[in-house]
PDB file of C-alpha atoms and ligand atoms in Angstrom:
ATOM      1  CA  MET A   1      16.648 -24.542  -5.005  1.00 39.00           C
ATOM      2  CA  THR A   2      15.860 -22.174  -1.901  1.00 44.00           C
ATOM      3  CA  ASN A   3      12.838 -23.571   0.357  1.00 51.00           C
ATOM      4  CA  GLN A   4       9.990 -20.973  -0.075  1.00 56.00           C
ATOM      5  CA  ALA A   5       9.113 -20.889   3.800  1.00 55.00           C
ATOM      6  CA  SER A   6      12.755 -19.823   4.524  1.00 57.00           C
ATOM      7  CA  SER A   7      13.199 -17.432   1.629  1.00 71.00           C
ATOM      8  CA  VAL A   8      10.104 -15.489   3.018  1.00 81.00           C
ATOM      9  CA  SER A   9      11.876 -15.269   6.186  1.00 86.00           C
ATOM     10  CA  GLY A  10      12.178 -11.308   7.314  1.00 87.00           C
ATOM     11  CA  CYS A  11      10.038 -10.279   4.131  1.00 96.00           C
ATOM     12  CA  VAL A  12       8.499  -7.072   5.027  1.00 98.00           C
ATOM     13  CA  ILE A  13       5.074  -6.044   3.631  1.00 98.00           C
ATOM     14  CA  LEU A  14       4.420  -2.421   3.948  1.00 98.00           C
ATOM     15  CA  LEU A  15       0.616  -1.476   4.070  1.00 98.00           C
ATOM     16  CA  VAL A  16      -0.324   1.941   2.919  1.00 98.00           C
ATOM     17  CA  GLY A  17      -3.679   3.398   3.138  1.00 98.00           C
ATOM     18  CA  GLY A  18      -5.231   6.241   1.625  1.00 98.00           C
ATOM     19  CA  SER A  19      -7.924   7.387   3.967  1.00 98.00           C
ATOM     20  CA  ARG A  20      -7.268   9.876   6.766  1.00 98.00           C
ATOM     21  CA  ARG A  21     -10.854   9.043   8.361  1.00 97.00           C
ATOM     22  CA  ALA A  22     -11.199   7.260  11.796  1.00 95.00           C
ATOM     23  CA  ASN A  23     -12.773   3.817  11.343  1.00 94.00           C
ATOM     24  CA  SER A  24     -11.617   3.867   7.714  1.00 97.00           C
ATOM     25  CA  VAL A  25     -12.602   0.803   5.708  1.00 98.00           C
ATOM     26  CA  ASN A  26      -9.375   1.004   3.826  1.00 98.00           C
ATOM     27  CA  ALA A  27      -7.242   0.782   6.980  1.00 98.00           C
ATOM     28  CA  ALA A  28      -9.402  -1.912   8.425  1.00 98.00           C
ATOM     29  CA  VAL A  29      -8.624  -3.992   5.158  1.00 98.00           C
ATOM     30  CA  LEU A  30      -4.932  -3.440   5.324  1.00 98.00           C
ATOM     31  CA  LYS A  31      -5.050  -4.145   9.286  1.00 98.00           C
ATOM     32  CA  THR A  32      -6.611  -7.303   8.266  1.00 98.00           C
ATOM     33  CA  ALA A  33      -4.155  -8.278   5.707  1.00 98.00           C
ATOM     34  CA  GLY A  34      -1.379  -7.731   8.329  1.00 98.00           C
ATOM     35  CA  THR A  35      -2.876 -10.647  10.109  1.00 97.00           C
ATOM     36  CA  LEU A  36      -3.225 -12.895   7.244  1.00 97.00           C
ATOM     37  CA  ILE A  37       0.252 -12.791   5.949  1.00 95.00           C
ATOM     38  CA  PRO A  38       2.537 -15.944   6.683  1.00 90.00           C
ATOM     39  CA  ALA A  39       3.874 -15.879  10.196  1.00 88.00           C
ATOM     40  CA  ASN A  40       7.618 -15.791   9.059  1.00 87.00           C
ATOM     41  CA  ALA A  41       6.962 -12.447   7.117  1.00 95.00           C
ATOM     42  CA  GLU A  42       6.321  -8.927   8.988  1.00 96.00           C
ATOM     43  CA  ALA A  43       3.627  -6.677   8.083  1.00 97.00           C
ATOM     44  CA  LEU A  44       4.512  -3.018   8.746  1.00 98.00           C
ATOM     45  CA  ILE A  45       1.614  -0.337   8.869  1.00 98.00           C
ATOM     46  CA  TYR A  46       2.645   2.919   7.457  1.00 98.00           C
ATOM     47  CA  GLY A  47       0.686   5.736   9.567  1.00 97.00           C
ATOM     48  CA  GLY A  48       2.193   8.937   8.384  1.00 98.00           C
ATOM     49  CA  LEU A  49      -0.286  10.035   5.734  1.00 98.00           C
ATOM     50  CA  SER A  50      -1.578  13.028   7.559  1.00 98.00           C
ATOM     51  CA  ASN A  51       2.124  14.432   8.516  1.00 98.00           C
ATOM     52  CA  LEU A  52       3.720  14.577   5.061  1.00 98.00           C
ATOM     53  CA  PRO A  53       4.018  17.991   3.692  1.00 98.00           C
ATOM     54  CA  HIS A  54       2.946  18.905   0.536  1.00 98.00           C
ATOM     55  CA  PHE A  55       5.401  17.787  -2.298  1.00 98.00           C
ATOM     56  CA  ASN A  56       7.758  20.237  -3.218  1.00 98.00           C
ATOM     57  CA  PRO A  57      10.815  19.194  -5.342  1.00 96.00           C
ATOM     58  CA  ASP A  58      12.556  21.985  -3.615  1.00 97.00           C
ATOM     59  CA  LEU A  59      12.050  20.168  -0.149  1.00 97.00           C
ATOM     60  CA  ASP A  60      13.538  16.937  -1.777  1.00 96.00           C
ATOM     61  CA  ARG A  61      16.957  17.298  -0.640  1.00 95.00           C
ATOM     62  CA  ASP A  62      18.803  16.816   2.694  1.00 95.00           C
ATOM     63  CA  PRO A  63      17.877  17.170   5.291  1.00 97.00           C
ATOM     64  CA  LEU A  64      14.407  15.910   4.465  1.00 97.00           C
ATOM     65  CA  PRO A  65      11.339  16.840   6.150  1.00 98.00           C
ATOM     66  CA  GLU A  66      11.284  14.454   9.056  1.00 98.00           C
ATOM     67  CA  PRO A  67       7.839  12.796   7.806  1.00 98.00           C
ATOM     68  CA  VAL A  68       9.367  12.235   4.246  1.00 98.00           C
ATOM     69  CA  ALA A  69      12.426  10.752   5.686  1.00 98.00           C
ATOM     70  CA  HIS A  70      10.242   8.443   7.885  1.00 98.00           C
ATOM     71  CA  LEU A  71       8.216   7.291   4.789  1.00 98.00           C
ATOM     72  CA  ARG A  72      11.365   6.601   2.587  1.00 98.00           C
ATOM     73  CA  ALA A  73      12.663   4.584   5.813  1.00 98.00           C
ATOM     74  CA  GLN A  74       9.804   2.465   5.647  1.00 98.00           C
ATOM     75  CA  LEU A  75       9.911   1.885   2.092  1.00 98.00           C
ATOM     76  CA  ARG A  76      13.729   1.091   2.358  1.00 97.00           C
ATOM     77  CA  ARG A  77      12.751  -1.871   4.850  1.00 97.00           C
ATOM     78  CA  ALA A  78       9.879  -3.009   2.683  1.00 98.00           C
ATOM     79  CA  ASP A  79      10.066  -5.938   0.573  1.00 97.00           C
ATOM     80  CA  ALA A  80       6.601  -5.166  -1.091  1.00 98.00           C
ATOM     81  CA  VAL A  81       3.781  -2.687  -0.808  1.00 98.00           C
ATOM     82  CA  LEU A  82       0.152  -3.227  -0.513  1.00 98.00           C
ATOM     83  CA  PHE A  83      -2.135  -0.254  -1.002  1.00 98.00           C
ATOM     84  CA  SER A  84      -5.744   0.444  -0.376  1.00 98.00           C
ATOM     85  CA  THR A  85      -7.393   3.715  -0.769  1.00 98.00           C
ATOM     86  CA  PRO A  86     -10.761   5.593  -1.416  1.00 97.00           C
ATOM     87  CA  GLU A  87     -11.764   7.331  -4.314  1.00 97.00           C
ATOM     88  CA  TYR A  88     -12.765  11.094  -4.008  1.00 96.00           C
ATOM     89  CA  ALA A  89     -14.462  12.664  -7.333  1.00 95.00           C
ATOM     90  CA  SER A  90     -13.240   9.736  -9.467  1.00 95.00           C
ATOM     91  CA  SER A  91      -9.765   9.861  -8.525  1.00 97.00           C
ATOM     92  CA  LEU A  92      -7.212   9.453  -5.806  1.00 98.00           C
ATOM     93  CA  PRO A  93      -7.562  11.680  -2.462  1.00 98.00           C
ATOM     94  CA  GLY A  94      -5.173  14.533  -2.602  1.00 98.00           C
ATOM     95  CA  SER A  95      -3.228  13.325   0.522  1.00 98.00           C
ATOM     96  CA  PHE A  96      -2.647  10.197  -1.011  1.00 98.00           C
ATOM     97  CA  LYS A  97      -1.483  11.146  -4.127  1.00 98.00           C
ATOM     98  CA  ASN A  98       0.802  13.679  -2.226  1.00 98.00           C
ATOM     99  CA  LEU A  99       2.398  10.629  -0.789  1.00 98.00           C
ATOM    100  CA  LEU A 100       2.860   8.935  -4.140  1.00 98.00           C
ATOM    101  CA  ASP A 101       4.603  11.829  -5.390  1.00 98.00           C
ATOM    102  CA  TRP A 102       7.325  11.704  -2.553  1.00 98.00           C
ATOM    103  CA  THR A 103       7.935   7.961  -3.826  1.00 98.00           C
ATOM    104  CA  ILE A 104       8.888   8.750  -7.479  1.00 95.00           C
ATOM    105  CA  GLY A 105      12.126   8.647  -8.695  1.00 90.00           C
ATOM    106  CA  GLY A 106      15.382   6.383  -8.922  1.00 86.00           C
ATOM    107  CA  GLY A 107      16.864   7.122  -5.293  1.00 86.00           C
ATOM    108  CA  ASP A 108      16.309   4.563  -2.382  1.00 89.00           C
ATOM    109  CA  GLY A 109      13.052   4.624  -0.417  1.00 94.00           C
ATOM    110  CA  ARG A 110      11.005   5.070  -3.529  1.00 97.00           C
ATOM    111  CA  LEU A 111       8.740   2.443  -5.114  1.00 97.00           C
ATOM    112  CA  TYR A 112      10.972   1.774  -8.001  1.00 97.00           C
ATOM    113  CA  ARG A 113      11.100  -2.087  -8.644  1.00 96.00           C
ATOM    114  CA  LEU A 114       9.227  -2.922  -5.572  1.00 97.00           C
ATOM    115  CA  PRO A 115       6.525  -5.471  -5.959  1.00 98.00           C
ATOM    116  CA  VAL A 116       3.098  -3.786  -5.337  1.00 98.00           C
ATOM    117  CA  GLY A 117      -0.507  -4.569  -5.183  1.00 98.00           C
ATOM    118  CA  TRP A 118      -3.871  -3.240  -3.851  1.00 98.00           C
ATOM    119  CA  VAL A 119      -7.070  -3.960  -2.305  1.00 98.00           C
ATOM    120  CA  ASN A 120      -9.926  -1.965  -3.469  1.00 98.00           C
ATOM    121  CA  PRO A 121     -12.756  -2.360  -1.116  1.00 98.00           C
ATOM    122  CA  SER A 122     -15.151  -0.036  -2.840  1.00 97.00           C
ATOM    123  CA  ALA A 123     -18.741  -1.271  -3.027  1.00 86.00           C
ATOM    124  CA  HIS A 124     -20.195  -2.814  -6.620  1.00 71.00           C
ATOM    125  CA  GLY A 125     -16.948  -2.668  -8.331  1.00 67.00           C
ATOM    126  CA  GLY A 126     -16.557   1.109  -7.791  1.00 93.00           C
ATOM    127  CA  ALA A 127     -13.573   3.443  -7.469  1.00 97.00           C
ATOM    128  CA  LYS A 128     -12.448   2.391 -11.172  1.00 96.00           C
ATOM    129  CA  GLY A 129     -11.083   6.053 -11.488  1.00 97.00           C
ATOM    130  CA  ALA A 130      -9.163   5.850  -8.284  1.00 98.00           C
ATOM    131  CA  TYR A 131      -7.730   2.565  -9.043  1.00 98.00           C
ATOM    132  CA  GLN A 132      -6.777   3.335 -12.881  1.00 98.00           C
ATOM    133  CA  ALA A 133      -5.095   6.431 -11.621  1.00 98.00           C
ATOM    134  CA  LEU A 134      -3.156   4.438  -8.963  1.00 98.00           C
ATOM    135  CA  HIS A 135      -2.099   1.871 -11.777  1.00 98.00           C
ATOM    136  CA  THR A 136      -1.025   4.937 -13.822  1.00 98.00           C
ATOM    137  CA  VAL A 137       1.343   6.738 -11.116  1.00 98.00           C
ATOM    138  CA  LEU A 138       2.662   3.183  -9.914  1.00 98.00           C
ATOM    139  CA  THR A 139       3.773   2.537 -13.574  1.00 98.00           C
ATOM    140  CA  MET A 140       5.337   5.989 -13.650  1.00 97.00           C
ATOM    141  CA  ALA A 141       6.949   5.073 -10.440  1.00 97.00           C
ATOM    142  CA  GLY A 142       8.514   2.081 -11.864  1.00 97.00           C
ATOM    143  CA  ALA A 143       6.816  -0.206  -9.490  1.00 98.00           C
ATOM    144  CA  ASP A 144       6.040  -3.830 -10.464  1.00 98.00           C
ATOM    145  CA  ILE A 145       2.427  -4.130 -10.156  1.00 98.00           C
ATOM    146  CA  LEU A 146       1.524  -7.719  -9.413  1.00 98.00           C
ATOM    147  CA  GLY A 147      -1.633  -8.725 -11.077  1.00 98.00           C
ATOM    148  CA  PRO A 148      -2.583 -11.564  -8.317  1.00 98.00           C
ATOM    149  CA  ALA A 149      -2.074  -8.899  -5.742  1.00 98.00           C
ATOM    150  CA  CYS A 150      -4.473  -6.357  -7.072  1.00 98.00           C
ATOM    151  CA  VAL A 151      -8.173  -7.430  -6.106  1.00 98.00           C
ATOM    152  CA  ASN A 152     -11.382  -5.834  -5.768  1.00 96.00           C
ATOM    153  CA  VAL A 153     -13.862  -6.877  -2.830  1.00 97.00           C
ATOM    154  CA  PRO A 154     -16.575  -4.640  -1.633  1.00 97.00           C
ATOM    155  CA  VAL A 155     -16.335  -4.277   2.094  1.00 97.00           C
ATOM    156  CA  PRO A 156     -19.218  -2.541   3.753  1.00 96.00           C
ATOM    157  CA  ARG A 157     -18.422  -0.355   6.753  1.00 95.00           C
ATOM    158  CA  ASP A 158     -20.325  -2.508   9.181  1.00 95.00           C
ATOM    159  CA  ALA A 159     -17.955  -5.328   8.354  1.00 97.00           C
ATOM    160  CA  ILE A 160     -15.536  -3.789  10.327  1.00 97.00           C
ATOM    161  CA  ALA A 161     -15.662  -5.514  13.880  1.00 97.00           C
ATOM    162  CA  ALA A 162     -14.749  -3.985  17.281  1.00 97.00           C
ATOM    163  CA  ASP A 163     -11.098  -5.051  17.080  1.00 97.00           C
ATOM    164  CA  GLY A 164     -10.778  -2.914  13.743  1.00 97.00           C
ATOM    165  CA  LEU A 165     -10.454  -6.198  11.513  1.00 98.00           C
ATOM    166  CA  ILE A 166     -12.668  -7.788   9.149  1.00 98.00           C
ATOM    167  CA  ALA A 167     -14.333 -10.918  10.322  1.00 96.00           C
ATOM    168  CA  ASP A 168     -16.255 -12.101   7.083  1.00 97.00           C
ATOM    169  CA  ALA A 169     -14.254 -15.238   5.778  1.00 98.00           C
ATOM    170  CA  ALA A 170     -15.102 -14.708   2.137  1.00 98.00           C
ATOM    171  CA  ILE A 171     -13.498 -11.071   2.293  1.00 98.00           C
ATOM    172  CA  ARG A 172     -10.719 -12.145   4.410  1.00 98.00           C
ATOM    173  CA  THR A 173     -10.036 -14.924   1.787  1.00 98.00           C
ATOM    174  CA  ILE A 174      -9.481 -12.348  -0.849  1.00 98.00           C
ATOM    175  CA  ILE A 175      -7.603  -9.658   1.092  1.00 98.00           C
ATOM    176  CA  GLY A 176      -5.240 -12.582   2.249  1.00 98.00           C
ATOM    177  CA  GLY A 177      -4.915 -13.856  -1.000  1.00 98.00           C
ATOM    178  CA  ALA A 178      -3.572 -10.325  -2.217  1.00 98.00           C
ATOM    179  CA  ALA A 179      -1.113 -10.155   0.843  1.00 97.00           C
ATOM    180  CA  ARG A 180       0.377 -13.614   0.097  1.00 97.00           C
ATOM    181  CA  ALA A 181       0.855 -13.073  -3.594  1.00 97.00           C
ATOM    182  CA  LEU A 182       3.032 -10.154  -2.373  1.00 97.00           C
ATOM    183  CA  VAL A 183       5.034 -12.387  -0.009  1.00 97.00           C
ATOM    184  CA  ASP A 184       4.984 -15.206  -2.792  1.00 96.00           C
ATOM    185  CA  CYS A 185       6.585 -12.925  -5.397  1.00 96.00           C
ATOM    186  CA  VAL A 186       9.292 -11.743  -2.608  1.00 96.00           C
ATOM    187  CA  ALA A 187       9.953 -15.327  -2.211  1.00 94.00           C
ATOM    188  CA  GLU A 188      10.342 -16.143  -5.914  1.00 94.00           C
ATOM    189  CA  ARG A 189      12.782 -13.051  -6.414  1.00 93.00           C
ATOM    190  CA  ARG A 190      14.903 -14.230  -3.434  1.00 92.00           C
ATOM    191  CA  SER A 191      15.047 -18.014  -5.000  1.00 90.00           C
ATOM    192  CA  VAL A 192      16.516 -17.019  -8.069  1.00 82.00           C
TER     193      VAL A 192
HETATM  194  C1  FMN B   1     -15.905  13.915  -0.689  1.00 95.43           C
HETATM  195  C2  FMN B   1     -16.081  12.476  -1.403  1.00 95.43           C
HETATM  196  C3  FMN B   1     -16.133  11.983  -2.466  1.00 95.43           C
HETATM  197  C4  FMN B   1     -16.200  10.770  -2.967  1.00 95.43           C
HETATM  198  N1  FMN B   1     -16.119  10.647  -4.098  1.00 95.43           N
HETATM  199  C5  FMN B   1     -16.381   9.115  -4.538  1.00 95.43           C
HETATM  200  C6  FMN B   1     -16.320   8.839  -5.782  1.00 95.43           C
HETATM  201  O1  FMN B   1     -15.946   9.620  -6.878  1.00 95.43           O
HETATM  202  N2  FMN B   1     -16.534   7.410  -6.067  1.00 95.43           N
HETATM  203  C7  FMN B   1     -16.612   6.547  -5.231  1.00 95.43           C
HETATM  204  O2  FMN B   1     -16.747   5.214  -5.524  1.00 95.43           O
HETATM  205  N3  FMN B   1     -16.606   6.963  -4.047  1.00 95.43           N
HETATM  206  C8  FMN B   1     -16.634   8.240  -3.757  1.00 95.43           C
HETATM  207  N4  FMN B   1     -16.663   8.621  -2.102  1.00 95.43           N
HETATM  208  C9  FMN B   1     -16.924   7.544  -1.164  1.00 95.43           C
HETATM  209  C10 FMN B   1     -15.424   7.165  -0.538  1.00 95.43           C
HETATM  210  O3  FMN B   1     -14.794   6.495  -1.630  1.00 95.43           O
HETATM  211  C11 FMN B   1     -15.856   6.253   0.545  1.00 95.43           C
HETATM  212  O4  FMN B   1     -16.235   6.983   1.608  1.00 95.43           O
HETATM  213  C12 FMN B   1     -14.701   5.440   0.905  1.00 95.43           C
HETATM  214  O5  FMN B   1     -14.315   4.216   0.143  1.00 95.43           O
HETATM  215  C13 FMN B   1     -14.548   5.242   2.421  1.00 95.43           C
HETATM  216  O6  FMN B   1     -13.220   4.730   2.841  1.00 95.43           O
HETATM  217  P1  FMN B   1     -12.585   5.085   3.993  1.00 95.43           P
HETATM  218  O7  FMN B   1     -13.620   4.745   5.219  1.00 95.43           O
HETATM  219  O8  FMN B   1     -11.295   4.159   4.050  1.00 95.43           O
HETATM  220  O9  FMN B   1     -12.363   6.305   4.315  1.00 95.43           O
HETATM  221  C14 FMN B   1     -16.381   9.961  -1.943  1.00 95.43           C
HETATM  222  C15 FMN B   1     -16.375  10.275  -0.527  1.00 95.43           C
HETATM  223  C16 FMN B   1     -16.179  11.566  -0.137  1.00 95.43           C
HETATM  224  C17 FMN B   1     -16.404  11.929   1.247  1.00 95.43           C
END
């Protein structure tokens, strides 16, 4: 039986946000998540959303566009992925859906078989359309959607402190719970 703490060592959680806005609530949620995972795991914030070209199967071959190669390299490093996205017009932001389109398929650097979760920070249990769409796309991608890592927690914009983190203890508990659920899942997989 492997000790859970040691089996998490080197575990990388990739944090992928769906907003391109400065001072994004979703980005703050993910940055906060990165501070709440166990010390022996590593949080990696994906920052290339704005650089990705529009998905085109004709471009999905070597040499890949550099931003796509970067995205897939980060996914190759990841043991699990945590998402947080705004909802636009009852669905996913186009730029974020574009990112997801680059992650579909069975090659390496995709979402296939990766444990995934999300934090939905929309107020009043909103953004149902976006997260339903995310569930659909992640299912199509063959990702392993981990229930305890999928949480709703309303996060007002003024909850973001000057350091870009969320200080509210109750919100942090929920965000940290989602991140830790992914780390625990990775540890469990490594122990079998
Ligand atoms: C063009 C536009 C459309 C939006 N549509 C929705 C919507 O359909 N449902 C919703 O709950 N919020 C909607 N919103 C609010 C965004 O989801 C909200 O601004 C977002 O959660 C903020 O996240 P961010 O700070 O990370 O960008 C919309 C915002 C914009 C700018």
